[in-house]
Amino acid sequence: MKINIDGIKALGEVLEEGINYEKLKRLVKTKSISKFIDHERALDRKIDKYILVEEIIKLKIHKDYKDKFYLYILRENLSRLNEELENITLKEEKIINEALSKVYKILPEYINICPKIYLYGGGTDGGFSLYGKEIYINYIKYLGNIEEFIKVISHELFHCRSIPLKNKLRNYFQLNLRKRYLYEVLGKIFEEGIALLIQHGNVLRKDDPVGSITREKLSLVDLEFKKLNTLLAEIKDEDIEYINIKTIDYYTLGYYMVTFLYGYYNREILLPWMLDLDYKPLIKSFILGNREKENCIRFSKDIEIWLMNL
């Protein structure tokens, strides 16, 4: 595994020098920057290579300008960026091994993880992964914070674990619409929850740098369970619009549910999802564990009965 710094390095050079249109053209063609643009567009965010170049030019012309992609943070910290990129190159193996070590505290060590890692700069996200083969980290969010940088790599590494294709096909394309929605909702909750457990541990001592999970959000988890219960009722009754699936805070629900499962049972309870993408043992164990430990019911009676009989 390697950490490719070409994109973020090229971005730093463009911000450091005068306006150079040839370098700007090359910048937006680098893999990390082009994938960043694709990622933002997939989330319906207004960006293309022309908008990005326009924002960079404004940064060069107006010294106090703060662009919509937060590139001004790099402009104001170019010396630190160059120093840290050099340090990442020197300590690349150590960084990757520390991130992998965090993953394998939860995931069995025989599961292969071997993506390519790219650094980019821009936007609000901390990073993303593609097809289990590539990881993209927004280094702007981790400038000056190597600990959080390693933690976010561990998060994305989990998403890149090797899962047999037959499991992915069995758990998605062969399901009817209601089961597919249920798989998408509960699956994403457990997928992101386990990734956050790996990233932050089972006790959230400080908020995530990009706000994916915060102590304030956890304090409001009851509200998220009400939203989830409503969404599950719509799925159960086959009366749901797909857009409603996007209204759930998967990170808060996921972190809460997974840390409960991990603490009450152990990491083995997470294996059905981590290895086979089977969410059923996890949701059933969560319901039973809440009854036993918390004397608490998180779902309405009919939803609970439905989930327990999946």
Short mmCIF file of C-alpha atoms in Angstrom, two decimals:
data_model
loop_
_atom_site.label_atom_id
_atom_site.label_comp_id
_atom_site.label_asym_id
_atom_site.label_seq_id
_atom_site.Cartn_x
_atom_site.Cartn_y
_atom_site.Cartn_z
CA MET A 1 0.00 0.00 0.00
CA LYS A 2 1.18 3.50 -0.86
CA ILE A 3 -0.01 7.04 -0.09
CA ASN A 4 -0.12 9.03 -3.32
CA ILE A 5 0.49 12.74 -2.65
CA ASP A 6 0.67 13.92 -6.29
CA GLY A 7 -2.71 15.67 -6.30
CA ILE A 8 -2.36 17.55 -3.01
CA LYS A 9 1.25 18.42 -3.85
CA ALA A 10 0.22 19.83 -7.23
CA LEU A 11 -2.53 21.82 -5.51
CA GLY A 12 -0.01 23.30 -3.10
CA GLU A 13 2.30 24.28 -5.96
CA VAL A 14 -0.54 26.00 -7.82
CA LEU A 15 -1.47 27.97 -4.71
CA GLU A 16 2.15 28.88 -4.01
CA GLU A 17 3.08 30.24 -7.43
CA GLY A 18 1.59 32.89 -9.69
CA ILE A 19 -1.31 32.03 -11.98
CA ASN A 20 -0.11 29.30 -14.33
CA TYR A 21 -2.85 28.02 -16.62
CA GLU A 22 -0.89 24.99 -17.77
CA LYS A 23 -0.41 23.86 -14.17
CA LEU A 24 -4.09 24.48 -13.46
CA LYS A 25 -5.02 22.24 -16.39
CA ARG A 26 -2.70 19.51 -15.15
CA LEU A 27 -4.04 19.88 -11.62
CA VAL A 28 -7.67 19.13 -12.49
CA LYS A 29 -6.51 16.09 -14.48
CA THR A 30 -4.70 14.50 -11.54
CA LYS A 31 -6.53 11.41 -10.32
CA SER A 32 -7.21 12.63 -6.79
CA ILE A 33 -8.63 16.00 -7.88
CA SER A 34 -10.73 14.54 -10.70
CA LYS A 35 -12.17 11.90 -8.33
CA PHE A 36 -12.88 14.63 -5.77
CA ILE A 37 -14.89 16.49 -8.41
CA ASP A 38 -16.77 13.30 -9.32
CA HIS A 39 -17.50 12.63 -5.63
CA GLU A 40 -18.89 16.12 -5.07
CA ARG A 41 -21.07 15.95 -8.17
CA ALA A 42 -22.44 12.57 -7.08
CA LEU A 43 -23.64 14.31 -3.91
CA ASP A 44 -25.35 17.04 -5.97
CA ARG A 45 -22.80 19.66 -4.98
CA LYS A 46 -22.14 22.41 -7.49
CA ILE A 47 -18.67 21.82 -8.88
CA ASP A 48 -16.80 21.03 -12.06
CA LYS A 49 -13.21 21.59 -13.15
CA TYR A 50 -14.03 25.10 -14.41
CA ILE A 51 -15.61 26.17 -11.13
CA LEU A 52 -12.64 24.77 -9.21
CA VAL A 53 -10.13 26.63 -11.41
CA GLU A 54 -12.16 29.82 -11.08
CA GLU A 55 -12.06 29.56 -7.28
CA ILE A 56 -8.30 28.98 -7.32
CA ILE A 57 -7.76 32.04 -9.53
CA LYS A 58 -9.83 34.15 -7.12
CA LEU A 59 -7.61 32.90 -4.30
CA LYS A 60 -4.56 34.04 -6.25
CA ILE A 61 -5.96 37.48 -7.08
CA HIS A 62 -7.66 38.35 -3.79
CA LYS A 63 -5.46 37.65 -0.76
CA ASP A 64 -8.39 37.73 1.69
CA TYR A 65 -10.73 35.59 -0.42
CA LYS A 66 -12.13 32.45 1.20
CA ASP A 67 -13.30 29.96 -1.39
CA LYS A 68 -16.21 27.55 -1.11
CA PHE A 69 -13.91 24.50 -1.14
CA TYR A 70 -11.74 25.64 1.81
CA LEU A 71 -8.58 25.76 -0.31
CA TYR A 72 -7.70 29.04 1.39
CA ILE A 73 -6.66 26.94 4.41
CA LEU A 74 -3.89 25.43 2.29
CA ARG A 75 -2.95 28.83 0.88
CA GLU A 76 -2.42 30.08 4.43
CA ASN A 77 -0.44 26.99 5.50
CA LEU A 78 1.76 26.13 2.52
CA SER A 79 4.97 25.74 4.54
CA ARG A 80 3.23 23.36 6.93
CA LEU A 81 1.70 21.44 4.03
CA ASN A 82 5.06 20.90 2.33
CA GLU A 83 6.67 19.83 5.59
CA GLU A 84 3.89 17.39 6.42
CA LEU A 85 3.82 15.87 2.93
CA GLU A 86 7.54 15.22 3.22
CA ASN A 87 6.95 13.62 6.61
CA ILE A 88 4.15 11.43 5.21
CA THR A 89 6.50 10.21 2.48
CA LEU A 90 9.20 9.37 5.03
CA LYS A 91 6.82 7.67 7.47
CA GLU A 92 4.39 6.18 4.97
CA GLU A 93 4.80 2.57 6.11
CA LYS A 94 4.42 3.49 9.80
CA ILE A 95 1.26 5.51 9.10
CA ILE A 96 -0.34 2.70 7.10
CA ASN A 97 0.59 0.06 9.67
CA GLU A 98 -0.89 2.11 12.52
CA ALA A 99 -4.12 2.54 10.57
CA LEU A 100 -4.27 -1.18 9.76
CA SER A 101 -3.62 -2.03 13.40
CA LYS A 102 -6.75 -0.09 14.38
CA VAL A 103 -8.80 -1.96 11.79
CA TYR A 104 -7.59 -5.41 12.84
CA LYS A 105 -8.54 -4.81 16.44
CA ILE A 106 -12.09 -5.29 15.18
CA LEU A 107 -11.78 -7.11 11.85
CA PRO A 108 -10.22 -10.60 11.67
CA GLU A 109 -6.64 -10.36 10.41
CA TYR A 110 -7.14 -12.89 7.62
CA ILE A 111 -9.41 -10.44 5.79
CA ASN A 112 -7.40 -8.76 3.06
CA ILE A 113 -7.27 -4.95 2.75
CA CYS A 114 -5.10 -3.45 0.03
CA PRO A 115 -6.46 -0.26 -1.56
CA LYS A 116 -4.53 2.60 -3.13
CA ILE A 117 -4.57 5.78 -1.01
CA TYR A 118 -4.70 9.26 -2.52
CA LEU A 119 -4.61 12.67 -0.84
CA TYR A 120 -6.66 15.56 -2.20
CA GLY A 121 -7.82 18.90 -0.89
CA GLY A 122 -11.26 20.49 -0.95
CA GLY A 123 -14.84 20.23 0.25
CA THR A 124 -16.43 19.32 3.56
CA ASP A 125 -15.90 15.56 3.69
CA GLY A 126 -12.96 13.92 5.43
CA GLY A 127 -12.58 11.30 2.74
CA PHE A 128 -14.27 8.57 0.76
CA SER A 129 -13.56 5.18 -0.78
CA LEU A 130 -14.36 3.80 -4.23
CA TYR A 131 -15.26 0.18 -5.00
CA GLY A 132 -13.11 -1.13 -2.15
CA LYS A 133 -10.01 -0.40 -4.21
CA GLU A 134 -9.21 3.29 -3.70
CA ILE A 135 -9.24 5.67 -0.74
CA TYR A 136 -9.30 9.46 -1.04
CA ILE A 137 -8.48 11.60 2.00
CA ASN A 138 -9.17 15.35 2.17
CA TYR A 139 -5.91 16.43 3.77
CA ILE A 140 -7.18 19.93 4.48
CA LYS A 141 -9.23 18.47 7.33
CA TYR A 142 -6.19 16.79 8.91
CA LEU A 143 -3.49 19.39 8.38
CA GLY A 144 -1.42 19.51 11.57
CA ASN A 145 -3.18 16.49 13.07
CA ILE A 146 -1.42 13.23 12.22
CA GLU A 147 -3.45 11.31 14.83
CA GLU A 148 -6.77 12.13 13.18
CA PHE A 149 -5.20 11.54 9.76
CA ILE A 150 -4.31 7.97 10.73
CA LYS A 151 -7.76 7.49 12.26
CA VAL A 152 -9.63 8.53 9.12
CA ILE A 153 -7.44 6.24 7.01
CA SER A 154 -8.44 3.37 9.33
CA HIS A 155 -12.12 4.28 8.80
CA GLU A 156 -11.80 4.11 5.03
CA LEU A 157 -9.62 0.98 5.14
CA PHE A 158 -12.51 -0.87 6.80
CA HIS A 159 -14.76 0.02 3.87
CA CYS A 160 -12.14 -1.54 1.57
CA ARG A 161 -12.08 -4.97 3.21
CA SER A 162 -12.33 -7.92 0.86
CA ILE A 163 -15.88 -9.31 0.66
CA PRO A 164 -16.84 -12.12 -1.78
CA LEU A 165 -18.83 -10.76 -4.70
CA LYS A 166 -21.50 -13.43 -4.20
CA ASN A 167 -22.29 -11.93 -0.78
CA LYS A 168 -22.78 -8.48 -2.27
CA LEU A 169 -25.03 -9.84 -5.01
CA ARG A 170 -27.00 -12.08 -2.64
CA ASN A 171 -27.71 -9.25 -0.23
CA TYR A 172 -28.78 -6.67 -2.77
CA PHE A 173 -29.73 -7.67 -6.29
CA GLN A 174 -31.64 -10.79 -5.25
CA LEU A 175 -33.84 -8.97 -2.73
CA ASN A 176 -37.33 -7.63 -3.34
CA LEU A 177 -37.79 -3.87 -3.06
CA ARG A 178 -38.83 -3.83 0.60
CA LYS A 179 -35.94 -6.04 1.67
CA ARG A 180 -33.56 -4.02 -0.48
CA TYR A 181 -34.54 -0.78 1.26
CA LEU A 182 -34.20 -2.47 4.65
CA TYR A 183 -30.78 -3.82 3.69
CA GLU A 184 -29.70 -0.38 2.49
CA VAL A 185 -30.80 1.40 5.69
CA LEU A 186 -29.68 -1.09 8.34
CA GLY A 187 -26.64 -2.10 6.33
CA LYS A 188 -25.40 1.47 6.09
CA ILE A 189 -26.04 1.98 9.81
CA PHE A 190 -23.84 -0.99 10.72
CA GLU A 191 -21.23 -0.33 8.03
CA GLU A 192 -20.65 3.26 9.12
CA GLY A 193 -21.02 2.37 12.79
CA ILE A 194 -18.24 -0.21 12.66
CA ALA A 195 -16.01 2.14 10.67
CA LEU A 196 -16.54 4.82 13.35
CA LEU A 197 -15.84 2.29 16.11
CA ILE A 198 -12.52 1.54 14.42
CA GLN A 199 -11.79 5.23 13.92
CA HIS A 200 -12.76 6.60 17.35
CA GLY A 201 -12.90 3.60 19.67
CA ASN A 202 -15.92 2.60 21.75
CA VAL A 203 -15.86 5.85 23.77
CA LEU A 204 -16.03 9.15 21.87
CA ARG A 205 -13.48 11.26 23.72
CA LYS A 206 -13.49 14.09 21.20
CA ASP A 207 -15.65 15.07 18.27
CA ASP A 208 -14.84 13.92 14.75
CA PRO A 209 -12.92 16.66 12.85
CA VAL A 210 -15.54 16.81 10.10
CA GLY A 211 -18.51 16.32 12.45
CA SER A 212 -19.54 12.84 11.29
CA ILE A 213 -20.03 11.92 14.94
CA THR A 214 -20.05 14.34 17.87
CA ARG A 215 -20.94 14.13 21.54
CA GLU A 216 -23.81 16.55 20.96
CA LYS A 217 -25.26 14.34 18.22
CA LEU A 218 -25.01 11.31 20.49
CA SER A 219 -26.94 13.17 23.18
CA LEU A 220 -29.80 13.53 20.69
CA VAL A 221 -29.82 9.91 19.54
CA ASP A 222 -33.39 9.38 20.82
CA LEU A 223 -34.62 11.75 18.10
CA GLU A 224 -32.72 9.76 15.49
CA PHE A 225 -34.35 6.54 16.66
CA LYS A 226 -37.78 8.15 16.24
CA LYS A 227 -36.87 9.05 12.65
CA LEU A 228 -35.56 5.55 12.06
CA ASN A 229 -38.71 3.98 13.48
CA THR A 230 -40.85 6.09 11.14
CA LEU A 231 -38.69 5.15 8.16
CA LEU A 232 -38.81 1.44 9.03
CA ALA A 233 -42.60 1.63 9.33
CA GLU A 234 -42.77 3.11 5.82
CA ILE A 235 -40.54 0.32 4.50
CA LYS A 236 -42.61 -2.34 6.29
CA ASP A 237 -45.84 -0.96 4.84
CA GLU A 238 -44.22 -0.54 1.40
CA ASP A 239 -45.20 3.11 1.49
CA ILE A 240 -41.85 4.84 1.15
CA GLU A 241 -40.23 7.36 -1.14
CA TYR A 242 -36.56 6.65 -1.71
CA ILE A 243 -35.57 10.22 -0.83
CA ASN A 244 -36.70 9.59 2.77
CA ILE A 245 -33.81 7.14 3.19
CA LYS A 246 -31.46 10.13 3.04
CA THR A 247 -33.04 11.78 6.09
CA ILE A 248 -31.44 9.38 8.59
CA ASP A 249 -28.22 10.21 10.47
CA TYR A 250 -26.48 6.92 9.76
CA TYR A 251 -23.31 7.93 11.56
CA THR A 252 -24.92 8.75 14.90
CA LEU A 253 -27.24 5.75 14.85
CA GLY A 254 -24.46 3.50 13.63
CA TYR A 255 -21.92 4.56 16.23
CA TYR A 256 -24.46 4.29 19.04
CA MET A 257 -25.73 0.85 18.02
CA VAL A 258 -22.33 -0.64 17.19
CA THR A 259 -20.62 0.58 20.36
CA PHE A 260 -23.52 -0.87 22.35
CA LEU A 261 -23.17 -4.24 20.60
CA TYR A 262 -19.39 -4.20 21.00
CA GLY A 263 -19.60 -3.33 24.68
CA TYR A 264 -22.47 -5.62 25.63
CA TYR A 265 -21.41 -8.66 23.64
CA ASN A 266 -17.99 -8.46 21.94
CA ARG A 267 -16.54 -7.99 18.47
CA GLU A 268 -17.83 -11.42 17.38
CA ILE A 269 -21.37 -10.05 17.25
CA LEU A 270 -20.22 -7.76 14.43
CA LEU A 271 -18.80 -10.58 12.28
CA PRO A 272 -21.98 -11.42 10.30
CA TRP A 273 -21.97 -7.93 8.82
CA MET A 274 -18.21 -7.52 8.49
CA LEU A 275 -17.76 -10.85 6.69
CA ASP A 276 -21.09 -11.62 5.00
CA LEU A 277 -23.02 -8.32 4.93
CA ASP A 278 -25.74 -9.91 7.06
CA TYR A 279 -27.38 -7.26 9.26
CA LYS A 280 -30.06 -9.50 10.81
CA PRO A 281 -28.05 -10.95 13.75
CA LEU A 282 -26.88 -7.43 14.64
CA ILE A 283 -30.29 -5.74 14.71
CA LYS A 284 -31.84 -8.65 16.63
CA SER A 285 -28.99 -8.66 19.16
CA PHE A 286 -29.33 -4.90 19.57
CA ILE A 287 -33.03 -5.20 20.37
CA LEU A 288 -32.47 -8.05 22.85
CA GLY A 289 -29.48 -6.36 24.46
CA ASN A 290 -31.37 -3.12 25.00
CA ARG A 291 -34.17 -5.00 26.70
CA GLU A 292 -31.75 -6.80 29.02
CA LYS A 293 -29.27 -4.06 29.85
CA GLU A 294 -31.10 -0.79 29.41
CA ASN A 295 -34.67 -2.01 29.97
CA CYS A 296 -35.26 0.12 26.91
CA ILE A 297 -37.24 -0.35 23.70
CA ARG A 298 -35.93 1.70 20.78
CA PHE A 299 -38.63 0.72 18.29
CA SER A 300 -42.40 0.53 18.34
CA LYS A 301 -43.85 -2.88 19.18
CA ASP A 302 -44.88 -3.76 15.64
CA ILE A 303 -41.50 -2.73 14.20
CA GLU A 304 -39.66 -4.68 16.87
CA ILE A 305 -41.71 -7.82 16.17
CA TRP A 306 -41.12 -7.38 12.43
CA LEU A 307 -37.35 -7.00 12.86
CA MET A 308 -37.10 -9.96 15.24
CA ASN A 309 -38.84 -12.18 12.69
CA LEU A 310 -36.68 -11.29 9.70
#
